[in-house]
């Protein structure tokens, strides 16, 4: 994806738009692209550094390890059904990054799978799961509310 953005001349304009406050939502590979550091990727891959996070590509495993689970998502009242397909996870977050969801785990922590940031404006949302493949629109509604906040 980053190579195509570079070849198409879109890498720098897109980065500038996001860093100037354009609300942005990335899922799965989009989360990877929005990160400031990516582990397990090609050395020539580009990051947009829109989120102060370190992500690991394919962290949950290969395609055959894809799974579904219910997540508590900050700002959404009932659990969100999440579909993970060869998904990344967030290994670390910076001070300007809010953790919105984690995969349930026995250790009370769990892998970080949804974050919001935006260099103080909160304009960037990323999930490592695919809310677009379910009938539940609440994560998208959450993003729409971010867009509305940015226009107020």
Coordinates of C-alpha atoms in Angstrom, one line a residue:
X1 CA 0.0 0.0 0.0
X2 CA 2.7 2.4 0.9
X3 CA 4.6 1.6 -2.3
X4 CA 1.5 2.3 -4.4
X5 CA 1.0 5.6 -2.5
X6 CA 4.6 6.5 -3.3
X7 CA 4.3 5.5 -7.0
X8 CA 1.0 7.4 -7.4
X9 CA 2.5 10.6 -5.8
X10 CA 0.0 10.4 -3.0
X11 CA 2.2 9.5 0.0
X12 CA 3.3 13.1 0.9
X13 CA -0.1 14.8 0.2
X14 CA -2.0 12.2 2.2
X15 CA 0.5 12.5 5.1
X16 CA 0.2 16.3 5.1
X17 CA -3.7 16.1 5.0
X18 CA -3.8 13.7 8.0
X19 CA -1.2 15.7 10.0
X20 CA -3.2 18.9 9.2
X21 CA -6.3 17.4 10.9
X22 CA -8.3 15.5 8.3
X23 CA -10.2 12.8 10.2
X24 CA -8.8 9.4 9.2
X25 CA -9.9 5.8 9.9
X26 CA -7.6 2.9 9.1
X27 CA -8.5 -0.8 9.6
X28 CA -6.0 -3.6 9.6
X29 CA -3.4 -2.7 7.0
X30 CA -4.7 0.9 7.4
X31 CA -3.6 0.7 11.0
X32 CA -0.2 -0.4 9.9
X33 CA 0.1 2.4 7.4
X34 CA -0.9 5.0 10.0
X35 CA 1.6 3.8 12.6
X36 CA 4.9 5.5 13.4
X37 CA 6.8 2.2 13.7
X38 CA 6.0 -1.2 12.1
X39 CA 7.6 -4.5 13.1
X40 CA 7.7 -7.4 10.7
X41 CA 7.5 -5.4 7.5
X42 CA 9.7 -4.7 4.5
X43 CA 12.6 -2.3 5.0
X44 CA 11.3 -0.1 2.2
X45 CA 7.7 0.2 3.6
X46 CA 6.6 3.8 4.5
X47 CA 4.7 4.8 7.6
X48 CA 2.5 7.9 7.7
X49 CA 3.3 8.4 11.4
X50 CA -0.2 9.7 12.1
X51 CA -0.4 7.6 15.2
X52 CA 2.3 7.4 17.9
X53 CA 2.1 3.6 18.0
X54 CA 4.3 0.6 17.2
X55 CA 2.4 -2.2 15.5
X56 CA 3.4 -5.7 14.5
X57 CA 2.1 -7.1 11.2
X58 CA 0.3 -10.4 11.2
X59 CA 0.7 -10.5 15.0
X60 CA -2.2 -12.9 15.5
X61 CA -0.8 -15.3 12.9
X62 CA -1.4 -16.4 9.4
X63 CA -4.7 -16.4 7.4
X64 CA -5.7 -19.7 9.0
X65 CA -5.4 -18.1 12.4
X66 CA -8.1 -15.5 11.7
X67 CA -10.8 -15.3 14.3
X68 CA -13.8 -13.4 15.7
X69 CA -14.4 -12.2 19.2
X70 CA -16.4 -9.6 21.2
X71 CA -14.6 -6.5 22.4
X72 CA -15.3 -3.8 25.0
X73 CA -14.8 -0.6 23.0
X74 CA -14.4 2.7 24.9
X75 CA -17.2 5.0 23.9
X76 CA -19.5 2.2 22.7
X77 CA -21.9 0.9 25.3
X78 CA -22.2 -2.8 24.3
X79 CA -19.5 -5.1 23.1
X80 CA -18.5 -4.9 19.5
X81 CA -18.2 -8.1 17.4
X82 CA -14.7 -8.0 15.8
X83 CA -13.4 -10.0 12.9
X84 CA -9.6 -10.4 12.8
X85 CA -8.0 -11.4 9.4
X86 CA -4.3 -11.8 9.5
X87 CA -4.4 -8.8 11.8
X88 CA -1.8 -6.6 13.4
X89 CA -1.7 -5.6 17.1
X90 CA -0.3 -2.5 18.8
X91 CA 2.8 -3.2 20.8
X92 CA 3.2 0.2 22.3
X93 CA 1.4 3.6 22.4
X94 CA 2.7 7.1 22.9
X95 CA 1.4 9.6 25.4
X96 CA -0.9 11.1 22.7
X97 CA -2.6 7.8 22.0
X98 CA -5.8 6.5 23.6
X99 CA -6.4 2.8 23.8
X100 CA -10.0 2.0 22.8
X101 CA -10.1 -1.8 22.8
X102 CA -8.1 -4.9 23.6
X103 CA -8.6 -8.5 22.8
X104 CA -9.8 -10.2 26.0
X105 CA -7.0 -12.1 27.8
X106 CA -6.4 -13.9 31.1
X107 CA -3.9 -11.3 32.3
X108 CA -6.4 -8.4 32.3
X109 CA -4.4 -6.6 29.6
X110 CA -4.8 -8.3 26.2
X111 CA -3.4 -7.1 22.9
X112 CA -4.3 -3.5 21.9
X113 CA -6.5 -3.6 18.8
X114 CA -8.1 -0.1 18.6
X115 CA -6.6 3.3 19.2
X116 CA -7.4 7.0 18.7
X117 CA -4.8 9.7 18.4
X118 CA -4.2 12.7 16.3
X119 CA -1.4 14.9 17.7
X120 CA -3.7 16.3 20.3
X121 CA -6.8 16.6 18.1
X122 CA -8.0 13.0 18.2
X123 CA -8.6 13.0 14.5
X124 CA -7.1 9.5 13.7
X125 CA -8.8 6.2 14.5
X126 CA -7.4 2.7 13.8
X127 CA -8.5 -0.8 14.4
X128 CA -6.7 -4.0 13.7
X129 CA -10.1 -5.7 13.0
X130 CA -12.5 -5.3 10.2
X131 CA -15.8 -3.6 11.4
X132 CA -16.9 -3.3 7.7
X133 CA -17.5 -7.1 7.4
X134 CA -20.2 -7.1 10.1
X135 CA -23.7 -5.7 10.3
X136 CA -22.7 -3.6 13.3
X137 CA -22.2 0.1 12.3
X138 CA -21.2 1.4 15.7
X139 CA -17.4 1.7 15.1
X140 CA -18.2 3.6 11.9
X141 CA -20.7 5.7 13.8
X142 CA -17.9 6.4 16.3
X143 CA -15.7 7.7 13.5
X144 CA -18.6 9.8 12.1
X145 CA -18.9 11.4 15.5
X146 CA -15.1 12.2 15.3
X147 CA -15.7 13.8 11.9
X148 CA -18.6 15.9 13.3
X149 CA -16.5 17.0 16.3
X150 CA -13.7 18.1 13.9
X151 CA -16.2 20.3 12.0
X152 CA -17.7 21.9 15.1

